[in-house]
mmCIF file with all atom_site columns, C-alpha atoms in Angstrom:
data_model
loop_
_atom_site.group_PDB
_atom_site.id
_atom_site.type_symbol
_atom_site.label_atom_id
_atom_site.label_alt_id
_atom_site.label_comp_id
_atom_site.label_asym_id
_atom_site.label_entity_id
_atom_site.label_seq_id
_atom_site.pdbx_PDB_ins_code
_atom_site.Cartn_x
_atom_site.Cartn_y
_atom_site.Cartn_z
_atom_site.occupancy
_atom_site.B_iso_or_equiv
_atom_site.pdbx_formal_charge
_atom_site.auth_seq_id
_atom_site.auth_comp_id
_atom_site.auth_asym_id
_atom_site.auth_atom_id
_atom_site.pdbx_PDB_model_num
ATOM 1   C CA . UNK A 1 1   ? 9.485  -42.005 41.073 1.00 45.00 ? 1   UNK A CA 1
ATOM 2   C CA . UNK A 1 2   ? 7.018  -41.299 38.492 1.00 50.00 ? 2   UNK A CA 1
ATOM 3   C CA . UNK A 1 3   ? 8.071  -40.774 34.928 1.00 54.00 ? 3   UNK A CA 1
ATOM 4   C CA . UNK A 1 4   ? 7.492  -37.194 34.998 1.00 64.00 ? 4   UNK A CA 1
ATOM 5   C CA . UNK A 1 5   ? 10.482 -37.056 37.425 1.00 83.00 ? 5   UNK A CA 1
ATOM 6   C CA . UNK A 1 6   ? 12.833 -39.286 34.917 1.00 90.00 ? 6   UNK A CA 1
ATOM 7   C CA . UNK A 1 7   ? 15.800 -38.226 33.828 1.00 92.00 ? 7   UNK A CA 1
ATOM 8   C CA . UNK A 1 8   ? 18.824 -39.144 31.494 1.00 94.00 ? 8   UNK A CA 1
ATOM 9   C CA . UNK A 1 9   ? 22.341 -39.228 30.466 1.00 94.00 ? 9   UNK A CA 1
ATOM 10  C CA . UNK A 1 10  ? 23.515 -39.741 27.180 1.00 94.00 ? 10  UNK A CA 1
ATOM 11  C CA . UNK A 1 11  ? 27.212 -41.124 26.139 1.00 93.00 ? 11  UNK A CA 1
ATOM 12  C CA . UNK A 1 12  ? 28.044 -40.794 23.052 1.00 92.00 ? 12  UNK A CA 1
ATOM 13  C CA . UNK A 1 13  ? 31.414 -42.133 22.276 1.00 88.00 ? 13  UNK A CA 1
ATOM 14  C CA . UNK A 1 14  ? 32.722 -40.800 25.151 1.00 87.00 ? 14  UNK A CA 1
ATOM 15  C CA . UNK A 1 15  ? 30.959 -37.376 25.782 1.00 85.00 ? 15  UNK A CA 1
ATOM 16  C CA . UNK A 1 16  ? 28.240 -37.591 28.114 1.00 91.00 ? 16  UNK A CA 1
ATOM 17  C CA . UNK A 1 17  ? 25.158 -35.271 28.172 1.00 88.00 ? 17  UNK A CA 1
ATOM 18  C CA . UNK A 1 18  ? 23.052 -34.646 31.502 1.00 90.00 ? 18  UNK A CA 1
ATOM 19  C CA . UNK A 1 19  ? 19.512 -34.143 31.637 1.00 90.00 ? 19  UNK A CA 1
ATOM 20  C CA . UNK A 1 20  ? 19.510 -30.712 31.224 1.00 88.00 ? 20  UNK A CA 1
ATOM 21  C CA . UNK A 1 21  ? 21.329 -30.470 28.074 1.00 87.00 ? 21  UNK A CA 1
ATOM 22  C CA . UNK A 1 22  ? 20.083 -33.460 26.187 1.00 92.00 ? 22  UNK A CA 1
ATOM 23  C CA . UNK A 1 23  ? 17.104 -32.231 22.988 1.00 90.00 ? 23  UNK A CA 1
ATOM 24  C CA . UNK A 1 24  ? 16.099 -33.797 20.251 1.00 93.00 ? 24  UNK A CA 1
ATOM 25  C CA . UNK A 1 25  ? 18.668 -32.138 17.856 1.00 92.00 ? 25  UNK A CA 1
ATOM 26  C CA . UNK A 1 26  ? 21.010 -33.811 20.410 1.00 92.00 ? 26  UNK A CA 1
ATOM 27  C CA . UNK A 1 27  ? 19.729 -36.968 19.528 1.00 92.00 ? 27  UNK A CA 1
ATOM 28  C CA . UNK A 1 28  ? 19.506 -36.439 16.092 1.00 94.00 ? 28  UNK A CA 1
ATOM 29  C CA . UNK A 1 29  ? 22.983 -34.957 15.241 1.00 92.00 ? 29  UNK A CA 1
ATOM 30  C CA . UNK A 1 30  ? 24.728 -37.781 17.533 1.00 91.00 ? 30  UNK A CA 1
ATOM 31  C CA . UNK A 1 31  ? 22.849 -40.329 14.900 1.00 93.00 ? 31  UNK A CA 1
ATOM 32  C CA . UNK A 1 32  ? 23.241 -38.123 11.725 1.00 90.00 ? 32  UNK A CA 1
ATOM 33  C CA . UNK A 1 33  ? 26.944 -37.957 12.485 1.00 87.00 ? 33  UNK A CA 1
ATOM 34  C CA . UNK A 1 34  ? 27.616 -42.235 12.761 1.00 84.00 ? 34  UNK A CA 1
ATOM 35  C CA . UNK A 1 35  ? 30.057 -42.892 9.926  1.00 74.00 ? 35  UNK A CA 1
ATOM 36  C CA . UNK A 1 36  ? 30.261 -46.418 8.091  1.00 66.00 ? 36  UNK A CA 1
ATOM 37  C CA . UNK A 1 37  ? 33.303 -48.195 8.886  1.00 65.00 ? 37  UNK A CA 1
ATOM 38  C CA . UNK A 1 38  ? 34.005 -46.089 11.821 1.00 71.00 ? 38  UNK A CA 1
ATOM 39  C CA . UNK A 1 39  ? 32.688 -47.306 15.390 1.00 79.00 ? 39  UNK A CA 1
ATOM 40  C CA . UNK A 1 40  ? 30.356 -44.404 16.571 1.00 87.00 ? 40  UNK A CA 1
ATOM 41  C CA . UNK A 1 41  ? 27.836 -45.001 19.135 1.00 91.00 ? 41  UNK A CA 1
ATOM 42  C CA . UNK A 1 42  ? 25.271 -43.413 22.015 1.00 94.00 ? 42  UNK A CA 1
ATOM 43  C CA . UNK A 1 43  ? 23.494 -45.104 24.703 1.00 95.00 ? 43  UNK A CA 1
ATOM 44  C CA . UNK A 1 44  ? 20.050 -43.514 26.613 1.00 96.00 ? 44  UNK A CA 1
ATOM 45  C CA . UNK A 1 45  ? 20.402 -44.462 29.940 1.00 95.00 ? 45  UNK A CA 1
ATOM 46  C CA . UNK A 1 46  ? 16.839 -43.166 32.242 1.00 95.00 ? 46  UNK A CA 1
ATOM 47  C CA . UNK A 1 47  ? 17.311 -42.803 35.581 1.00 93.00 ? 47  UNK A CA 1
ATOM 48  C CA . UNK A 1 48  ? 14.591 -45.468 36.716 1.00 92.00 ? 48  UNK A CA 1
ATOM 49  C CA . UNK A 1 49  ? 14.197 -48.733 34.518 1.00 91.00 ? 49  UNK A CA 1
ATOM 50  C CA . UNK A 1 50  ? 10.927 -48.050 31.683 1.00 92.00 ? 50  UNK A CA 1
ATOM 51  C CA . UNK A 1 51  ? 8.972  -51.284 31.122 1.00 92.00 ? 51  UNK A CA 1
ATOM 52  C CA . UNK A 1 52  ? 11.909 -53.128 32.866 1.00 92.00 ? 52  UNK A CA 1
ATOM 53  C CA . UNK A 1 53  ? 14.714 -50.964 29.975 1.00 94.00 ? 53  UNK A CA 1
ATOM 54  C CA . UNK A 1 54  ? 17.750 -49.653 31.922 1.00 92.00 ? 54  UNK A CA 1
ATOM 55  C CA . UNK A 1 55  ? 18.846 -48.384 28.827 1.00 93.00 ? 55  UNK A CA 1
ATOM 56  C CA . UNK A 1 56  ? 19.046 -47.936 24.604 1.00 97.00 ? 56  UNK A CA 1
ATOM 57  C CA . UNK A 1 57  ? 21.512 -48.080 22.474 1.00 95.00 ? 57  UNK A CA 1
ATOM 58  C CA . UNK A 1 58  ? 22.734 -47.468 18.582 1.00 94.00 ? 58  UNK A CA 1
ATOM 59  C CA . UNK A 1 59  ? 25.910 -47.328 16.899 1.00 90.00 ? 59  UNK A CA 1
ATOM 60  C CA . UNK A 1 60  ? 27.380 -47.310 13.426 1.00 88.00 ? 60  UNK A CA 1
ATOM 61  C CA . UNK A 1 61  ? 28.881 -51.074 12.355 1.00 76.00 ? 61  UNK A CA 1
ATOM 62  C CA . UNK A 1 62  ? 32.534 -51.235 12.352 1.00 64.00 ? 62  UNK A CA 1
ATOM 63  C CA . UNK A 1 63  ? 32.536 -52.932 8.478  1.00 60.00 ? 63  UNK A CA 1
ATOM 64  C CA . UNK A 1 64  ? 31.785 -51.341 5.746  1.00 58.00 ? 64  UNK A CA 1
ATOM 65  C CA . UNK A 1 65  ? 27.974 -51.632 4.794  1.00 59.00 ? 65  UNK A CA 1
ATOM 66  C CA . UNK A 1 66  ? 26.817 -53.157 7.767  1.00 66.00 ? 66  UNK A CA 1
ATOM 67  C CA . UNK A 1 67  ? 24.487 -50.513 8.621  1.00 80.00 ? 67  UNK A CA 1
ATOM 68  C CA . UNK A 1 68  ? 24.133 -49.339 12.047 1.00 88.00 ? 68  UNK A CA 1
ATOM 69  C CA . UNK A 1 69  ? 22.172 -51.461 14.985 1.00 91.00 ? 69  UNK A CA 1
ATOM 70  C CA . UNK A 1 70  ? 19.764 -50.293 17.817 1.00 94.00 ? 70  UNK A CA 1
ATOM 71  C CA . UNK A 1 71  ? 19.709 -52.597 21.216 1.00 95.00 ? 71  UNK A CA 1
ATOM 72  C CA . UNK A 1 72  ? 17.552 -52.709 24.019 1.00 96.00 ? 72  UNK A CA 1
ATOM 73  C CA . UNK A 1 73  ? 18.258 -54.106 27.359 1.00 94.00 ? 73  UNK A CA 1
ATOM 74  C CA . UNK A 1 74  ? 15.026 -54.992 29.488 1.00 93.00 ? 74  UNK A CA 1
ATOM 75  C CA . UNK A 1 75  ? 15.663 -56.286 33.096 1.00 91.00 ? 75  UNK A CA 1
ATOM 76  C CA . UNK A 1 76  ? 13.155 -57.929 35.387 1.00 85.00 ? 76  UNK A CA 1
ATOM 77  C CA . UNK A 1 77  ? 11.967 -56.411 38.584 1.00 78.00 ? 77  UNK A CA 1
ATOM 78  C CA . UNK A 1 78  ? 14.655 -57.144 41.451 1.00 65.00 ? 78  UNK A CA 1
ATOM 79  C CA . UNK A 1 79  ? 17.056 -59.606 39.356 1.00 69.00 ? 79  UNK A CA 1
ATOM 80  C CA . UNK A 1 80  ? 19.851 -57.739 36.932 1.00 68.00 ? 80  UNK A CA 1
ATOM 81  C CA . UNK A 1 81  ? 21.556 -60.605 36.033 1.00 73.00 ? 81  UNK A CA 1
ATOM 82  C CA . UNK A 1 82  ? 18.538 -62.279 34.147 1.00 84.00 ? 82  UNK A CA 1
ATOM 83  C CA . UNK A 1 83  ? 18.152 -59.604 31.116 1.00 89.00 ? 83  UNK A CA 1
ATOM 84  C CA . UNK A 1 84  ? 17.257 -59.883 27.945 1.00 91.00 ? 84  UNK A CA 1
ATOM 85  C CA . UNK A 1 85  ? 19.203 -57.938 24.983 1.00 93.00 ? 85  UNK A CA 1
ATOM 86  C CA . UNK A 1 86  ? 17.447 -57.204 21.415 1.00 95.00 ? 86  UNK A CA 1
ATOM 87  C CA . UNK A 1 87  ? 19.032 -56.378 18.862 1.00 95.00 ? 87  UNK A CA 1
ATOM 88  C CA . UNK A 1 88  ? 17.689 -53.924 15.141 1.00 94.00 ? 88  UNK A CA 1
ATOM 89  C CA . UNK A 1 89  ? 19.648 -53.733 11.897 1.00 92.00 ? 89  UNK A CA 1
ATOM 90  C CA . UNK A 1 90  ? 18.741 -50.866 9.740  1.00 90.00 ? 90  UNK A CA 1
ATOM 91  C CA . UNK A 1 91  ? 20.925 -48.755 7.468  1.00 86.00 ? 91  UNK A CA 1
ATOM 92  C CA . UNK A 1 92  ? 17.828 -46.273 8.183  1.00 90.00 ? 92  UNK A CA 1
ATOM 93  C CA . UNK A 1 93  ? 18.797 -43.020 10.100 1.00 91.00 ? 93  UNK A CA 1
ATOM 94  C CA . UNK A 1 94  ? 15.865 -41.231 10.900 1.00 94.00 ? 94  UNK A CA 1
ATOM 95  C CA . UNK A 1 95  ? 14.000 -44.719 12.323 1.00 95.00 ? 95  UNK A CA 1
ATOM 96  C CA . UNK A 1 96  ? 17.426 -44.627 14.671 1.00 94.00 ? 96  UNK A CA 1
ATOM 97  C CA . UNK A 1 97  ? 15.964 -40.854 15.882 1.00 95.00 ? 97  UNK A CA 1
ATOM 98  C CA . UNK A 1 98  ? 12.628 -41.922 15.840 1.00 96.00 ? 98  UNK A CA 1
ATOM 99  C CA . UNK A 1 99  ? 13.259 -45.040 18.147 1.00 96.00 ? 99  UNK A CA 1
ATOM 100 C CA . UNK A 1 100 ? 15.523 -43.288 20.339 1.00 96.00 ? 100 UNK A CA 1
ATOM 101 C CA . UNK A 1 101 ? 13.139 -40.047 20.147 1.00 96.00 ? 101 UNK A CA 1
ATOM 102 C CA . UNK A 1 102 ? 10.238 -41.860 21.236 1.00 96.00 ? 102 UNK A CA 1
ATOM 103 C CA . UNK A 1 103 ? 12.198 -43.677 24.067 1.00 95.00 ? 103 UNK A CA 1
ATOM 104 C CA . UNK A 1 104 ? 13.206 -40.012 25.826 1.00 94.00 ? 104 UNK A CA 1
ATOM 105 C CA . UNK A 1 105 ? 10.318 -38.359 24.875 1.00 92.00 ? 105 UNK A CA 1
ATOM 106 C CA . UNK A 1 106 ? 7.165  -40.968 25.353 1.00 92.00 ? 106 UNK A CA 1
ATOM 107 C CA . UNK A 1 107 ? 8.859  -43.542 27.486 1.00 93.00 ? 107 UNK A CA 1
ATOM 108 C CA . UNK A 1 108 ? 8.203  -45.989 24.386 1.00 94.00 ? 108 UNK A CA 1
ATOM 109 C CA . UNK A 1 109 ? 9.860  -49.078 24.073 1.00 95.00 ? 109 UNK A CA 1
ATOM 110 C CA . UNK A 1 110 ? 10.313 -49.961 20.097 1.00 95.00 ? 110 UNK A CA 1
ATOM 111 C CA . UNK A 1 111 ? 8.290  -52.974 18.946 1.00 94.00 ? 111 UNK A CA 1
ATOM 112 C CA . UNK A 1 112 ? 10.728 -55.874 19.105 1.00 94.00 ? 112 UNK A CA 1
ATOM 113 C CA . UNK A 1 113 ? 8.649  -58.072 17.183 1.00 93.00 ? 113 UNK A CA 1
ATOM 114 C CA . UNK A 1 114 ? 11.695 -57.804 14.949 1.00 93.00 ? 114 UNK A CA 1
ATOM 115 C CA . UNK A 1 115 ? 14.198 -57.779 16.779 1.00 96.00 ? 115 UNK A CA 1
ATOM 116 C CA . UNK A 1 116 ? 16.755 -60.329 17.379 1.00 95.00 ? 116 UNK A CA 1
ATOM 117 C CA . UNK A 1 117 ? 17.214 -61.792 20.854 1.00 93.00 ? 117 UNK A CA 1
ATOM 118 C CA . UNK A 1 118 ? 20.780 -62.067 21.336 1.00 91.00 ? 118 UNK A CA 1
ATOM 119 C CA . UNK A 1 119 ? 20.876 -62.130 24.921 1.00 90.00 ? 119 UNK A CA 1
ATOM 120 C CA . UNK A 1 120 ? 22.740 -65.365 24.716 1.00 88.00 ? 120 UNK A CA 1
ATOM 121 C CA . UNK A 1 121 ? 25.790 -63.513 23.275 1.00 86.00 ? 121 UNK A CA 1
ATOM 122 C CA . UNK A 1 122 ? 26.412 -61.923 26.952 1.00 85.00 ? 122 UNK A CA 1
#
């Protein structure tokens, strides 16, 4: 399957959107509407793995000025049980769209030179 043939699903706390009716003002309203305090999230899930990523996530922190967090789960070729999960803090929401923007649109993963690997919390 080449990546011209991808698709997605989005869930977004709860509601999920199939490829045909996910656009960028999806994507951008489901991240404009995260409140602080209150656990929102949405997860990009493509239907083949890009540069080993079977999905992306953000959501909104559950405590009070926390910020929201982005995370990235990359899996090698043939073995799911060896990922890796990275972890972004920002309190920023349009780099939220722009990650998750670039990740439907471009198949771009985010630089995670700075991003935390917490795959040892799993």
């Amino acid at each position: 399957m080449s990546y011209q043939q991808l698709t997605y699903t989005i869930d977004s706390n709860g509601t999920i959107y199939d490829n045909d009716s996910i656009e960028a003002s999806v994507i951008s309203d489901i991240v404009l509407d995260f409140q602080t305090g209150i656990y929102d999230y949405v997860i990009l899930t493509p239907s083949q793995p890009i540069e080993h990523s079977i999905y992306i996530q953000a959501a909104s922190e559950q405590h009070e000025g926390e910020g929201m967090v982005v995370e990235i789960r990359l899996v090698p070729e043939g073995d799911k049980s060896a990922f890796q999960h990275y972890a972004y803090h920002t309190s920023n929401h349009q780099e939220i769209i722009q990650i998750l923007l670039d990740y439907w649109t471009q198949q771009k993963l985010p630089d995670l030179t700075n991003w935390h690997n917490i795959t040892n919390e799993f």
